Amino acid sequence: MTFSILTEHDVDAKMELQVQGLFKQLNASLSPLSLQLVLQQASPITAIGCTVGDTLAGMGLMAEYSTVSGHKGWIEDVVVDQEYRGKGIGRKLMEELIAVGKQKGLTDILLFTGYHREAANALYQNLGFQKKESQIYILRL
């Protein structure tokens, strides 16, 4: 297994198809944006991929932003292909993203996950994430 930061130059048509396949496992109702286009945007995004041979077995992304309260990271789209679950890939993806956050001097890293994702919730708590007493709202545009 190889874990590496992905850049727009790493993403080809085959990887885009694999990203779409991973997203169907994460949430079948999501229509993912092109990973190559996301990585070309001006806002800083770190994408970590785990490949086994030429297969993308898992990935996670962290967007960075700054507010008056600090320089923050928001982790999104962490998913491991069902064939590779239970092998520590999700933990390693998260550890890599946390290491990037520390290296960049982030003050906080936030994430959201559904209550039903028991394994993910347990992993995040084990990594030191604390449940924030707040509400999250969304306005779909």
Coordinates of N, CA and C in Angstrom, one line a residue:
M1 N 0.8 -1.2 0.0 CA 0.0 0.0 0.0 C 0.9 1.2 0.0
T2 N 0.4 2.2 -0.7 CA 1.1 3.5 -0.8 C 0.2 4.6 -0.5
F3 N 0.6 5.5 0.4 CA -0.2 6.7 0.8 C 0.6 7.9 0.3
S4 N -0.1 8.8 -0.5 CA 0.6 9.9 -1.0 C -0.4 11.1 -1.2
I5 N 0.2 12.3 -1.2 CA -0.6 13.5 -1.5 C -0.8 13.5 -3.0
L6 N -2.1 13.7 -3.4 CA -2.4 13.7 -4.8 C -2.5 15.2 -5.3
T7 N -2.0 15.4 -6.5 CA -2.1 16.7 -7.1 C -2.9 16.5 -8.4
E8 N -3.3 17.6 -9.0 CA -4.1 17.6 -10.2 C -3.4 16.8 -11.3
H9 N -2.1 16.7 -11.3 CA -1.3 16.0 -12.3 C -1.4 14.5 -12.1
D10 N -1.8 14.1 -10.9 CA -1.9 12.6 -10.7 C -3.2 12.1 -11.1
V11 N -4.2 12.9 -11.4 CA -5.5 12.5 -11.6 C -5.7 12.3 -13.1
D12 N -6.1 11.1 -13.5 CA -6.4 10.8 -14.9 C -7.8 10.3 -15.0
A13 N -8.2 9.9 -16.2 CA -9.6 9.4 -16.4 C -9.9 8.2 -15.5
K14 N -8.9 7.3 -15.4 CA -9.1 6.1 -14.7 C -9.3 6.4 -13.2
M15 N -8.5 7.3 -12.6 CA -8.7 7.7 -11.2 C -10.0 8.4 -11.0
E16 N -10.5 9.3 -12.0 CA -11.8 9.9 -11.8 C -12.9 8.9 -11.7
L17 N -12.8 7.8 -12.5 CA -13.8 6.8 -12.5 C -13.8 6.1 -11.1
Q18 N -12.6 5.8 -10.6 CA -12.4 5.2 -9.3 C -13.0 6.1 -8.2
V19 N -12.8 7.4 -8.3 CA -13.3 8.3 -7.3 C -14.8 8.2 -7.3
Q20 N -15.4 8.2 -8.5 CA -16.9 8.1 -8.6 C -17.4 6.8 -8.0
G21 N -16.6 5.7 -8.1 CA -17.0 4.4 -7.5 C -16.9 4.5 -6.0
L22 N -15.9 5.2 -5.5 CA -15.8 5.3 -4.0 C -16.9 6.1 -3.5
F23 N -17.3 7.2 -4.2 CA -18.4 8.0 -3.8 C -19.7 7.3 -3.7
K24 N -20.0 6.4 -4.6 CA -21.2 5.6 -4.6 C -21.3 4.8 -3.3
Q25 N -20.1 4.4 -2.8 CA -20.1 3.6 -1.5 C -20.3 4.6 -0.3
L26 N -19.8 5.8 -0.5 CA -19.9 6.8 0.6 C -21.4 7.3 0.7
N27 N -21.9 7.7 -0.4 CA -23.3 8.2 -0.5 C -23.8 8.1 -1.9
A28 N -24.6 7.2 -2.2 CA -25.1 7.0 -3.6 C -25.8 8.2 -4.2
S29 N -26.3 9.1 -3.4 CA -27.0 10.2 -3.9 C -26.1 11.4 -4.2
L30 N -24.8 11.3 -3.9 CA -23.9 12.4 -4.2 C -23.4 12.2 -5.7
S31 N -23.3 13.4 -6.3 CA -22.6 13.4 -7.6 C -21.3 14.2 -7.4
P32 N -20.2 13.4 -7.4 CA -18.9 14.0 -7.1 C -18.4 15.0 -8.1
L33 N -17.8 16.0 -7.7 CA -17.1 16.9 -8.6 C -15.8 16.2 -9.1
S34 N -15.3 16.7 -10.2 CA -14.0 16.1 -10.7 C -12.9 16.4 -9.7
L35 N -12.2 15.4 -9.3 CA -11.1 15.6 -8.4 C -10.0 16.5 -9.0
Q36 N -9.8 16.4 -10.3 CA -8.8 17.2 -10.9 C -9.2 18.7 -10.9
L37 N -10.5 19.0 -11.1 CA -10.9 20.4 -11.0 C -10.9 20.9 -9.6
V38 N -11.2 20.0 -8.6 CA -11.1 20.5 -7.2 C -9.7 20.8 -6.8
L39 N -8.8 20.0 -7.2 CA -7.4 20.3 -6.9 C -6.8 21.5 -7.6
Q40 N -7.4 22.0 -8.7 CA -7.0 23.1 -9.4 C -7.5 24.4 -8.8
Q41 N -8.4 24.4 -7.9 CA -9.0 25.6 -7.3 C -8.0 26.3 -6.5
A42 N -8.3 27.6 -6.3 CA -7.4 28.5 -5.5 C -7.3 28.2 -4.0
S43 N -8.5 27.7 -3.5 CA -8.5 27.4 -2.1 C -7.6 26.1 -1.8
P44 N -6.8 26.2 -0.7 CA -5.9 25.1 -0.5 C -6.6 23.8 -0.1
I45 N -6.4 22.8 -0.8 CA -7.0 21.5 -0.5 C -5.9 20.5 -0.6
T46 N -5.9 19.6 0.5 CA -5.0 18.5 0.5 C -5.8 17.2 0.3
A47 N -5.4 16.4 -0.7 CA -6.0 15.2 -1.0 C -5.0 14.1 -0.7
I48 N -5.3 13.1 0.1 CA -4.5 12.0 0.4 C -5.1 10.8 -0.2
G49 N -4.4 10.0 -1.0 CA -4.9 8.8 -1.6 C -4.1 7.6 -1.1
C50 N -4.8 6.5 -1.1 CA -4.1 5.2 -0.8 C -4.3 4.3 -2.0
T51 N -3.3 3.9 -2.6 CA -3.3 3.0 -3.8 C -2.8 1.7 -3.5
V52 N -3.4 0.7 -4.0 CA -2.9 -0.7 -4.0 C -2.7 -1.1 -5.4
G53 N -1.4 -1.2 -5.8 CA -1.2 -1.3 -7.3 C -1.6 -0.1 -8.0
D54 N -2.5 -0.3 -9.0 CA -3.1 0.9 -9.7 C -4.5 1.1 -9.3
T55 N -4.9 0.6 -8.1 CA -6.3 0.8 -7.6 C -6.3 1.8 -6.5
L56 N -7.2 2.8 -6.6 CA -7.4 3.8 -5.5 C -8.3 3.1 -4.5
A57 N -7.7 2.7 -3.4 CA -8.4 2.0 -2.3 C -9.1 2.9 -1.3
G58 N -8.6 4.1 -1.2 CA -9.2 5.1 -0.3 C -8.7 6.5 -0.5
M59 N -9.4 7.4 0.0 CA -9.0 8.8 -0.1 C -9.6 9.7 1.0
G60 N -9.0 10.8 1.2 CA -9.6 11.8 2.1 C -9.1 13.2 1.7
L61 N -9.9 14.2 1.9 CA -9.5 15.6 1.5 C -9.7 16.5 2.7
M62 N -8.9 17.5 2.8 CA -9.0 18.5 3.8 C -8.8 19.9 3.1
A63 N -9.9 20.7 3.3 CA -9.9 22.1 2.8 C -9.4 23.0 4.0
E64 N -8.6 24.0 3.6 CA -8.2 25.0 4.6 C -8.9 26.3 4.4
Y65 N -9.1 27.0 5.5 CA -9.6 28.3 5.4 C -9.2 29.1 6.7
S66 N -9.3 30.4 6.6 CA -8.9 31.2 7.8 C -10.1 32.1 8.1
T67 N -10.3 32.3 9.4 CA -11.3 33.2 9.9 C -10.6 33.9 11.1
V68 N -11.3 34.9 11.7 CA -10.8 35.6 12.8 C -10.4 34.6 13.9
S69 N -11.1 33.5 14.1 CA -10.9 32.6 15.2 C -9.7 31.6 14.9
G70 N -9.1 31.7 13.7 CA -8.0 30.8 13.5 C -7.9 30.3 12.0
H71 N -6.8 29.6 11.8 CA -6.6 28.9 10.5 C -7.0 27.5 10.7
K72 N -8.0 27.0 9.9 CA -8.7 25.8 10.2 C -8.6 24.9 8.9
G73 N -8.8 23.6 9.3 CA -9.0 22.6 8.2 C -10.3 21.9 8.4
W74 N -10.9 21.5 7.3 CA -12.2 20.8 7.3 C -12.0 19.5 6.5
I75 N -12.1 18.4 7.2 CA -11.9 17.1 6.5 C -13.3 16.7 5.9
E76 N -13.2 16.3 4.6 CA -14.4 15.8 3.9 C -14.0 14.6 3.1
D77 N -15.0 13.8 2.7 CA -14.8 12.8 1.6 C -13.8 11.7 2.0
V78 N -13.8 11.3 3.2 CA -12.9 10.2 3.6 C -13.7 8.9 3.3
V79 N -13.2 8.1 2.5 CA -13.8 6.9 2.1 C -12.8 5.8 1.7
V80 N -13.1 4.6 2.1 CA -12.2 3.4 1.8 C -13.1 2.4 1.1
D81 N -12.6 1.9 0.0 CA -13.3 0.9 -0.8 C -13.7 -0.2 0.1
Q82 N -14.9 -0.8 -0.1 CA -15.3 -1.8 0.8 C -14.4 -3.1 0.8
E83 N -13.7 -3.3 -0.3 CA -12.8 -4.4 -0.4 C -11.6 -4.3 0.5
Y84 N -11.3 -3.0 0.9 CA -10.1 -2.8 1.6 C -10.3 -2.3 3.1
R85 N -11.6 -2.3 3.5 CA -11.9 -1.9 4.8 C -11.4 -2.8 5.9
G86 N -11.1 -2.3 7.1 CA -10.6 -3.2 8.1 C -9.1 -3.4 8.1
K87 N -8.4 -2.7 7.2 CA -7.0 -2.9 7.1 C -6.2 -1.6 7.6
G88 N -6.9 -0.7 8.3 CA -6.2 0.5 8.8 C -6.0 1.6 7.8
I89 N -6.6 1.5 6.7 CA -6.4 2.5 5.7 C -7.1 3.8 6.1
G90 N -8.3 3.8 6.6 CA -9.0 5.0 7.1 C -8.2 5.7 8.2
R91 N -7.7 4.9 9.1 CA -6.8 5.5 10.2 C -5.6 6.2 9.6
K92 N -4.9 5.6 8.6 CA -3.7 6.1 8.1 C -4.1 7.4 7.2
L93 N -5.2 7.4 6.5 CA -5.6 8.6 5.8 C -5.8 9.7 6.7
M94 N -6.5 9.5 7.8 CA -6.7 10.5 8.8 C -5.4 11.0 9.4
E95 N -4.5 10.1 9.8 CA -3.2 10.5 10.4 C -2.4 11.3 9.4
E96 N -2.5 11.0 8.1 CA -1.8 11.8 7.1 C -2.4 13.2 7.1
L97 N -3.7 13.3 7.1 CA -4.3 14.6 7.0 C -4.0 15.5 8.3
I98 N -4.1 14.8 9.4 CA -3.7 15.5 10.7 C -2.3 16.0 10.6
A99 N -1.4 15.2 10.1 CA 0.0 15.6 10.0 C 0.2 16.8 9.1
V100 N -0.5 16.8 8.0 CA -0.5 18.0 7.1 C -1.0 19.2 7.9
G101 N -2.1 19.1 8.6 CA -2.6 20.2 9.4 C -1.6 20.7 10.4
K102 N -0.9 19.8 11.1 CA 0.1 20.3 12.1 C 1.2 21.0 11.3
Q103 N 1.7 20.4 10.2 CA 2.7 21.0 9.4 C 2.4 22.4 9.0
K104 N 1.1 22.6 8.6 CA 0.7 23.9 8.1 C 0.2 24.9 9.2
G105 N 0.3 24.4 10.5 CA 0.0 25.3 11.6 C -1.5 25.6 11.8
L106 N -2.3 24.6 11.4 CA -3.7 24.8 11.6 C -4.1 24.9 13.1
T107 N -5.0 25.7 13.5 CA -5.4 25.8 14.9 C -6.5 24.8 15.2
D108 N -7.3 24.3 14.3 CA -8.4 23.4 14.5 C -8.5 22.5 13.2
I109 N -9.0 21.3 13.4 CA -9.4 20.5 12.3 C -10.8 20.0 12.6
L110 N -11.7 20.3 11.7 CA -13.1 19.9 11.9 C -13.6 18.9 10.9
L111 N -14.6 18.1 11.3 CA -15.2 17.2 10.3 C -16.6 16.9 10.7
F112 N -17.4 16.4 9.8 CA -18.7 16.0 10.1 C -18.9 14.5 9.6
T113 N -19.6 13.7 10.4 CA -20.0 12.4 10.0 C -21.3 12.1 10.5
G114 N -22.0 11.2 9.9 CA -23.4 10.8 10.3 C -23.3 9.9 11.6
Y115 N -24.4 9.9 12.3 CA -24.5 9.1 13.5 C -24.4 7.6 13.2
H116 N -24.9 7.2 12.1 CA -25.0 5.8 11.7 C -23.6 5.2 11.3
R117 N -22.6 6.1 11.1 CA -21.3 5.6 10.7 C -20.5 5.3 12.0
E118 N -20.8 4.2 12.6 CA -20.3 3.8 13.9 C -18.7 3.6 13.9
A119 N -18.2 2.9 12.9 CA -16.8 2.7 12.8 C -16.0 4.1 12.6
A120 N -16.6 4.9 11.8 CA -15.9 6.2 11.5 C -16.0 7.1 12.8
N121 N -17.1 7.1 13.5 CA -17.2 7.8 14.8 C -16.2 7.3 15.8
A122 N -16.1 6.0 15.9 CA -15.1 5.4 16.9 C -13.7 5.8 16.5
L123 N -13.4 5.8 15.2 CA -12.0 6.1 14.7 C -11.7 7.6 15.1
Y124 N -12.6 8.5 14.7 CA -12.4 9.9 15.0 C -12.2 10.2 16.5
Q125 N -13.0 9.6 17.3 CA -12.8 9.8 18.7 C -11.5 9.2 19.2
N126 N -11.1 8.1 18.7 CA -9.8 7.4 19.0 C -8.6 8.3 18.6
L127 N -8.8 9.1 17.5 CA -7.7 10.0 17.0 C -7.7 11.3 17.8
G128 N -8.6 11.5 18.8 CA -8.6 12.7 19.6 C -9.7 13.7 19.2
F129 N -10.5 13.5 18.2 CA -11.5 14.4 17.9 C -12.6 14.4 19.0
Q130 N -13.1 15.5 19.3 CA -14.1 15.6 20.3 C -15.4 16.1 19.7
K131 N -16.5 15.5 20.1 CA -17.8 16.0 19.6 C -18.1 17.4 20.1
K132 N -18.4 18.2 19.1 CA -18.6 19.6 19.4 C -20.1 19.8 19.7
E133 N -20.4 20.5 20.7 CA -21.8 20.8 21.1 C -22.3 21.9 20.2
S134 N -22.8 21.7 19.1 CA -23.3 22.7 18.2 C -24.2 22.0 17.2
Q135 N -24.8 22.8 16.4 CA -25.7 22.4 15.3 C -25.0 22.7 14.0
I136 N -25.2 21.9 13.0 CA -24.7 22.2 11.7 C -26.0 22.4 10.8
Y137 N -25.9 23.5 10.0 CA -27.0 23.8 9.1 C -26.4 23.7 7.6
I138 N -27.3 23.5 6.7 CA -26.9 23.5 5.3 C -28.0 24.3 4.5
L139 N -27.5 25.0 3.5 CA -28.4 25.7 2.6 C -27.9 25.2 1.2
R140 N -28.7 24.4 0.6 CA -28.4 23.8 -0.7 C -28.7 24.9 -1.8
L141 N -27.7 25.2 -2.6 CA -27.9 26.2 -3.6 C -28.0 25.6 -5.0

